[in-house]
Amino acid sequence: MKATFVLLMAAFIVSCGDGDRSKTDSDVKASRDTMSTFNTPSMNDDDAALLRESMQENYREIKMADLALRKSANSEVKKIAEMLKADHTATEKNIMNLAAQKSVALNAPDSIPVLKDIDDMGKKNAIAFDKDWCKEMSNAHEKKIKKFERASATVMDADLRNWINEMIPTLKKHYDELEACRKKL
């Protein structure tokens, strides 16, 4: 009796199908991919602009960290520069992933102002370099913290807001480390 019931249920399930057995797994995947393209979340213009600005600023942080690693003779400055480079390189990946997820086109980093800053900073002697680098990086982080604290209350995109709120403690840690180093120099 159980076997007959199972066979009847199986026959019923098969007969209820759509009758189109010609679809392959790749057809189903292509259909899903097309649907997800239409449902791709995007950001409003202000949120996208903030993400683009963050990419530019982050690029600058990485290049300034590279400069300190090459130029400074101070072990504490080098240690902070290594931390900044590692954290901001990870941030760069996060920005690119979020931009891809939200269909935001990122501009190539604007290297002309960054290169000028690096060139100017690189011309300083070792003692002036360490002090000025710490001060410059501290100021940049302070501005970024304030910008992100304001933005966390105004951005519309929930993923961007979450990313900003995750970044604020990292930026504060960087700022504290830079300030402590700056006061020692």
PDB file of C-alpha atoms in Angstrom:
ATOM      1  CA  MET A   1       0.000   0.000   0.000  1.00  0.00           C
ATOM      2  CA  LYS A   2       2.806   2.420   0.918  1.00  0.00           C
ATOM      3  CA  ALA A   3       4.653   1.619  -2.306  1.00  0.00           C
ATOM      4  CA  THR A   4       1.536   2.313  -4.379  1.00  0.00           C
ATOM      5  CA  PHE A   5       1.001   5.633  -2.606  1.00  0.00           C
ATOM      6  CA  VAL A   6       4.619   6.685  -3.186  1.00  0.00           C
ATOM      7  CA  LEU A   7       4.363   5.798  -6.880  1.00  0.00           C
ATOM      8  CA  LEU A   8       1.114   7.715  -7.240  1.00  0.00           C
ATOM      9  CA  MET A   9       2.629  10.786  -5.543  1.00  0.00           C
ATOM     10  CA  ALA A  10       5.702  10.629  -7.790  1.00  0.00           C
ATOM     11  CA  ALA A  11       3.523  10.386 -10.890  1.00  0.00           C
ATOM     12  CA  PHE A  12       1.442  13.322  -9.674  1.00  0.00           C
ATOM     13  CA  ILE A  13       4.511  15.491  -9.045  1.00  0.00           C
ATOM     14  CA  VAL A  14       5.957  14.717 -12.463  1.00  0.00           C
ATOM     15  CA  SER A  15       2.646  15.428 -14.177  1.00  0.00           C
ATOM     16  CA  CYS A  16       2.376  18.808 -12.424  1.00  0.00           C
ATOM     17  CA  GLY A  17       5.634  20.042 -13.959  1.00  0.00           C
ATOM     18  CA  ASP A  18       5.629  22.722 -16.647  1.00  0.00           C
ATOM     19  CA  GLY A  19       6.204  20.190 -19.362  1.00  0.00           C
ATOM     20  CA  ASP A  20       9.289  22.030 -20.671  1.00  0.00           C
ATOM     21  CA  ARG A  21      12.095  19.578 -20.087  1.00  0.00           C
ATOM     22  CA  SER A  22      14.394  21.270 -22.607  1.00  0.00           C
ATOM     23  CA  LYS A  23      15.848  23.774 -20.104  1.00  0.00           C
ATOM     24  CA  THR A  24      19.381  23.014 -19.062  1.00  0.00           C
ATOM     25  CA  ASP A  25      21.170  24.049 -15.911  1.00  0.00           C
ATOM     26  CA  SER A  26      22.920  26.801 -17.882  1.00  0.00           C
ATOM     27  CA  ASP A  27      19.531  28.125 -19.079  1.00  0.00           C
ATOM     28  CA  VAL A  28      18.315  28.324 -15.499  1.00  0.00           C
ATOM     29  CA  LYS A  29      21.543  30.054 -14.378  1.00  0.00           C
ATOM     30  CA  ALA A  30      21.337  32.557 -17.255  1.00  0.00           C
ATOM     31  CA  SER A  31      17.754  33.315 -16.304  1.00  0.00           C
ATOM     32  CA  ARG A  32      18.773  33.909 -12.678  1.00  0.00           C
ATOM     33  CA  ASP A  33      21.706  36.105 -13.746  1.00  0.00           C
ATOM     34  CA  THR A  34      19.421  38.207 -15.946  1.00  0.00           C
ATOM     35  CA  MET A  35      16.943  38.640 -13.098  1.00  0.00           C
ATOM     36  CA  SER A  36      19.703  39.680 -10.692  1.00  0.00           C
ATOM     37  CA  THR A  37      20.928  42.266 -13.201  1.00  0.00           C
ATOM     38  CA  PHE A  38      17.528  43.911 -13.139  1.00  0.00           C
ATOM     39  CA  ASN A  39      17.452  43.761  -9.350  1.00  0.00           C
ATOM     40  CA  THR A  40      20.980  45.127  -8.822  1.00  0.00           C
ATOM     41  CA  PRO A  41      20.814  47.614  -5.986  1.00  0.00           C
ATOM     42  CA  SER A  42      22.233  51.010  -6.783  1.00  0.00           C
ATOM     43  CA  MET A  43      23.076  54.100  -4.758  1.00  0.00           C
ATOM     44  CA  ASN A  44      21.749  57.592  -5.081  1.00  0.00           C
ATOM     45  CA  ASP A  45      24.127  60.198  -6.504  1.00  0.00           C
ATOM     46  CA  ASP A  46      25.196  61.629  -3.122  1.00  0.00           C
ATOM     47  CA  ASP A  47      26.020  58.211  -1.681  1.00  0.00           C
ATOM     48  CA  ALA A  48      27.901  57.229  -4.848  1.00  0.00           C
ATOM     49  CA  ALA A  49      29.874  60.494  -4.712  1.00  0.00           C
ATOM     50  CA  LEU A  50      30.841  59.759  -1.100  1.00  0.00           C
ATOM     51  CA  LEU A  51      32.050  56.305  -2.111  1.00  0.00           C
ATOM     52  CA  ARG A  52      34.102  57.799  -4.970  1.00  0.00           C
ATOM     53  CA  GLU A  53      35.605  60.431  -2.648  1.00  0.00           C
ATOM     54  CA  SER A  54      36.461  57.714  -0.156  1.00  0.00           C
ATOM     55  CA  MET A  55      38.330  55.836  -2.869  1.00  0.00           C
ATOM     56  CA  GLN A  56      40.345  58.961  -3.731  1.00  0.00           C
ATOM     57  CA  GLU A  57      41.149  59.707  -0.092  1.00  0.00           C
ATOM     58  CA  ASN A  58      42.032  56.091   0.578  1.00  0.00           C
ATOM     59  CA  TYR A  59      44.412  56.081  -2.408  1.00  0.00           C
ATOM     60  CA  ARG A  60      46.168  59.096  -0.925  1.00  0.00           C
ATOM     61  CA  GLU A  61      46.524  57.359   2.460  1.00  0.00           C
ATOM     62  CA  ILE A  62      48.179  54.346   0.822  1.00  0.00           C
ATOM     63  CA  LYS A  63      50.600  56.530  -1.151  1.00  0.00           C
ATOM     64  CA  MET A  64      51.476  58.596   1.931  1.00  0.00           C
ATOM     65  CA  ALA A  65      52.090  55.392   3.900  1.00  0.00           C
ATOM     66  CA  ASP A  66      54.377  54.161   1.108  1.00  0.00           C
ATOM     67  CA  LEU A  67      56.303  57.432   1.305  1.00  0.00           C
ATOM     68  CA  ALA A  68      56.808  57.098   5.064  1.00  0.00           C
ATOM     69  CA  LEU A  69      58.021  53.541   4.642  1.00  0.00           C
ATOM     70  CA  ARG A  70      60.640  54.762   2.153  1.00  0.00           C
ATOM     71  CA  LYS A  71      61.621  58.083   3.738  1.00  0.00           C
ATOM     72  CA  SER A  72      61.337  57.818   7.520  1.00  0.00           C
ATOM     73  CA  ALA A  73      64.115  56.553   9.747  1.00  0.00           C
ATOM     74  CA  ASN A  74      61.807  56.551  12.795  1.00  0.00           C
ATOM     75  CA  SER A  75      60.684  53.044  13.733  1.00  0.00           C
ATOM     76  CA  GLU A  76      57.382  54.262  15.212  1.00  0.00           C
ATOM     77  CA  VAL A  77      56.513  56.241  12.080  1.00  0.00           C
ATOM     78  CA  LYS A  78      57.346  53.183   9.971  1.00  0.00           C
ATOM     79  CA  LYS A  79      55.187  50.973  12.213  1.00  0.00           C
ATOM     80  CA  ILE A  80      52.231  53.347  11.834  1.00  0.00           C
ATOM     81  CA  ALA A  81      52.820  53.577   8.083  1.00  0.00           C
ATOM     82  CA  GLU A  82      52.732  49.775   7.829  1.00  0.00           C
ATOM     83  CA  MET A  83      49.448  49.699   9.764  1.00  0.00           C
ATOM     84  CA  LEU A  84      47.968  52.435   7.561  1.00  0.00           C
ATOM     85  CA  LYS A  85      49.061  50.724   4.368  1.00  0.00           C
ATOM     86  CA  ALA A  86      47.611  47.364   5.439  1.00  0.00           C
ATOM     87  CA  ASP A  87      44.323  48.815   6.689  1.00  0.00           C
ATOM     88  CA  HIS A  88      43.821  51.172   3.755  1.00  0.00           C
ATOM     89  CA  THR A  89      44.693  48.463   1.240  1.00  0.00           C
ATOM     90  CA  ALA A  90      41.949  46.319   2.798  1.00  0.00           C
ATOM     91  CA  THR A  91      39.658  49.345   2.714  1.00  0.00           C
ATOM     92  CA  GLU A  92      40.377  49.799  -0.979  1.00  0.00           C
ATOM     93  CA  LYS A  93      39.162  46.255  -1.621  1.00  0.00           C
ATOM     94  CA  ASN A  94      36.032  46.897   0.454  1.00  0.00           C
ATOM     95  CA  ILE A  95      35.290  50.075  -1.486  1.00  0.00           C
ATOM     96  CA  MET A  96      35.713  48.283  -4.802  1.00  0.00           C
ATOM     97  CA  ASN A  97      33.471  45.420  -3.672  1.00  0.00           C
ATOM     98  CA  LEU A  98      30.764  47.781  -2.458  1.00  0.00           C
ATOM     99  CA  ALA A  99      30.983  49.808  -5.652  1.00  0.00           C
ATOM    100  CA  ALA A 100      30.646  46.658  -7.756  1.00  0.00           C
ATOM    101  CA  GLN A 101      27.729  45.431  -5.662  1.00  0.00           C
ATOM    102  CA  LYS A 102      25.940  48.761  -6.038  1.00  0.00           C
ATOM    103  CA  SER A 103      26.888  49.348  -9.690  1.00  0.00           C
ATOM    104  CA  VAL A 104      28.871  52.487  -8.874  1.00  0.00           C
ATOM    105  CA  ALA A 105      31.597  53.323 -11.355  1.00  0.00           C
ATOM    106  CA  LEU A 106      34.742  54.377  -9.546  1.00  0.00           C
ATOM    107  CA  ASN A 107      37.022  56.912 -11.136  1.00  0.00           C
ATOM    108  CA  ALA A 108      40.684  56.145 -11.444  1.00  0.00           C
ATOM    109  CA  PRO A 109      42.437  57.678  -8.456  1.00  0.00           C
ATOM    110  CA  ASP A 110      43.370  61.289  -9.153  1.00  0.00           C
ATOM    111  CA  SER A 111      47.092  60.982  -8.738  1.00  0.00           C
ATOM    112  CA  ILE A 112      48.222  64.513  -9.663  1.00  0.00           C
ATOM    113  CA  PRO A 113      47.374  66.181  -6.314  1.00  0.00           C
ATOM    114  CA  VAL A 114      48.544  63.074  -4.451  1.00  0.00           C
ATOM    115  CA  LEU A 115      51.836  63.006  -6.322  1.00  0.00           C
ATOM    116  CA  LYS A 116      52.379  66.705  -5.613  1.00  0.00           C
ATOM    117  CA  ASP A 117      51.713  66.147  -1.881  1.00  0.00           C
ATOM    118  CA  ILE A 118      54.091  63.204  -1.875  1.00  0.00           C
ATOM    119  CA  ASP A 119      56.750  65.109  -3.800  1.00  0.00           C
ATOM    120  CA  ASP A 120      56.507  68.097  -1.432  1.00  0.00           C
ATOM    121  CA  MET A 121      56.575  65.877   1.644  1.00  0.00           C
ATOM    122  CA  GLY A 122      59.446  63.810   0.241  1.00  0.00           C
ATOM    123  CA  LYS A 123      61.672  66.886  -0.106  1.00  0.00           C
ATOM    124  CA  LYS A 124      61.750  67.466   3.669  1.00  0.00           C
ATOM    125  CA  ASN A 125      64.659  66.424   5.849  1.00  0.00           C
ATOM    126  CA  ALA A 126      64.143  63.349   8.058  1.00  0.00           C
ATOM    127  CA  ILE A 127      63.183  65.198  11.257  1.00  0.00           C
ATOM    128  CA  ALA A 128      60.804  67.612   9.532  1.00  0.00           C
ATOM    129  CA  PHE A 129      59.412  64.772   7.447  1.00  0.00           C
ATOM    130  CA  ASP A 130      58.392  62.654  10.444  1.00  0.00           C
ATOM    131  CA  LYS A 131      56.730  65.571  12.253  1.00  0.00           C
ATOM    132  CA  ASP A 132      54.976  66.923   9.169  1.00  0.00           C
ATOM    133  CA  TRP A 133      53.922  63.464   7.974  1.00  0.00           C
ATOM    134  CA  CYS A 134      52.351  62.606  11.343  1.00  0.00           C
ATOM    135  CA  LYS A 135      50.635  65.992  11.483  1.00  0.00           C
ATOM    136  CA  GLU A 136      49.335  65.712   7.910  1.00  0.00           C
ATOM    137  CA  MET A 137      48.101  62.165   8.372  1.00  0.00           C
ATOM    138  CA  SER A 138      46.543  63.004  11.736  1.00  0.00           C
ATOM    139  CA  ASN A 139      44.690  65.976  10.213  1.00  0.00           C
ATOM    140  CA  ALA A 140      43.494  63.866   7.278  1.00  0.00           C
ATOM    141  CA  HIS A 141      42.139  61.196   9.620  1.00  0.00           C
ATOM    142  CA  GLU A 142      40.452  63.763  11.853  1.00  0.00           C
ATOM    143  CA  LYS A 143      38.663  65.258   8.827  1.00  0.00           C
ATOM    144  CA  LYS A 144      37.661  61.806   7.595  1.00  0.00           C
ATOM    145  CA  ILE A 145      36.250  60.836  11.004  1.00  0.00           C
ATOM    146  CA  LYS A 146      34.119  63.985  11.113  1.00  0.00           C
ATOM    147  CA  LYS A 147      32.997  63.452   7.530  1.00  0.00           C
ATOM    148  CA  PHE A 148      32.009  59.837   8.217  1.00  0.00           C
ATOM    149  CA  GLU A 149      30.234  60.709  11.477  1.00  0.00           C
ATOM    150  CA  ARG A 150      28.093  63.237   9.585  1.00  0.00           C
ATOM    151  CA  ALA A 151      27.581  60.873   6.675  1.00  0.00           C
ATOM    152  CA  SER A 152      26.480  57.974   8.876  1.00  0.00           C
ATOM    153  CA  ALA A 153      23.375  59.992   9.700  1.00  0.00           C
ATOM    154  CA  THR A 154      22.639  61.131   6.146  1.00  0.00           C
ATOM    155  CA  VAL A 155      23.522  58.346   3.694  1.00  0.00           C
ATOM    156  CA  MET A 156      20.549  56.537   2.259  1.00  0.00           C
ATOM    157  CA  ASP A 157      22.202  53.242   1.332  1.00  0.00           C
ATOM    158  CA  ALA A 158      22.205  50.829   4.282  1.00  0.00           C
ATOM    159  CA  ASP A 159      25.310  48.939   3.091  1.00  0.00           C
ATOM    160  CA  LEU A 160      27.272  52.169   2.735  1.00  0.00           C
ATOM    161  CA  ARG A 161      26.109  53.313   6.169  1.00  0.00           C
ATOM    162  CA  ASN A 162      27.204  49.988   7.689  1.00  0.00           C
ATOM    163  CA  TRP A 163      30.596  50.249   5.999  1.00  0.00           C
ATOM    164  CA  ILE A 164      31.030  53.820   7.262  1.00  0.00           C
ATOM    165  CA  ASN A 165      30.126  52.789  10.803  1.00  0.00           C
ATOM    166  CA  GLU A 166      32.631  49.927  10.603  1.00  0.00           C
ATOM    167  CA  MET A 167      35.344  52.314   9.358  1.00  0.00           C
ATOM    168  CA  ILE A 168      34.981  54.971  12.059  1.00  0.00           C
ATOM    169  CA  PRO A 169      36.681  52.922  14.843  1.00  0.00           C
ATOM    170  CA  THR A 170      39.566  52.060  12.490  1.00  0.00           C
ATOM    171  CA  LEU A 171      40.003  55.703  11.551  1.00  0.00           C
ATOM    172  CA  LYS A 172      39.917  56.710  15.225  1.00  0.00           C
ATOM    173  CA  LYS A 173      42.586  54.116  16.004  1.00  0.00           C
ATOM    174  CA  HIS A 174      44.748  55.528  13.212  1.00  0.00           C
ATOM    175  CA  TYR A 175      44.183  59.059  14.478  1.00  0.00           C
ATOM    176  CA  ASP A 176      45.110  58.107  18.065  1.00  0.00           C
ATOM    177  CA  GLU A 177      48.285  56.351  16.922  1.00  0.00           C
ATOM    178  CA  LEU A 178      49.284  59.295  14.732  1.00  0.00           C
ATOM    179  CA  GLU A 179      48.613  61.834  17.483  1.00  0.00           C
ATOM    180  CA  ALA A 180      50.624  59.850  20.036  1.00  0.00           C
ATOM    181  CA  CYS A 181      53.530  59.591  17.611  1.00  0.00           C
ATOM    182  CA  ARG A 182      53.305  63.259  16.672  1.00  0.00           C
ATOM    183  CA  LYS A 183      53.490  64.322  20.326  1.00  0.00           C
ATOM    184  CA  LYS A 184      56.660  62.264  20.812  1.00  0.00           C
ATOM    185  CA  LEU A 185      58.482  63.812  17.855  1.00  0.00           C
TER     186      LEU A 185
END
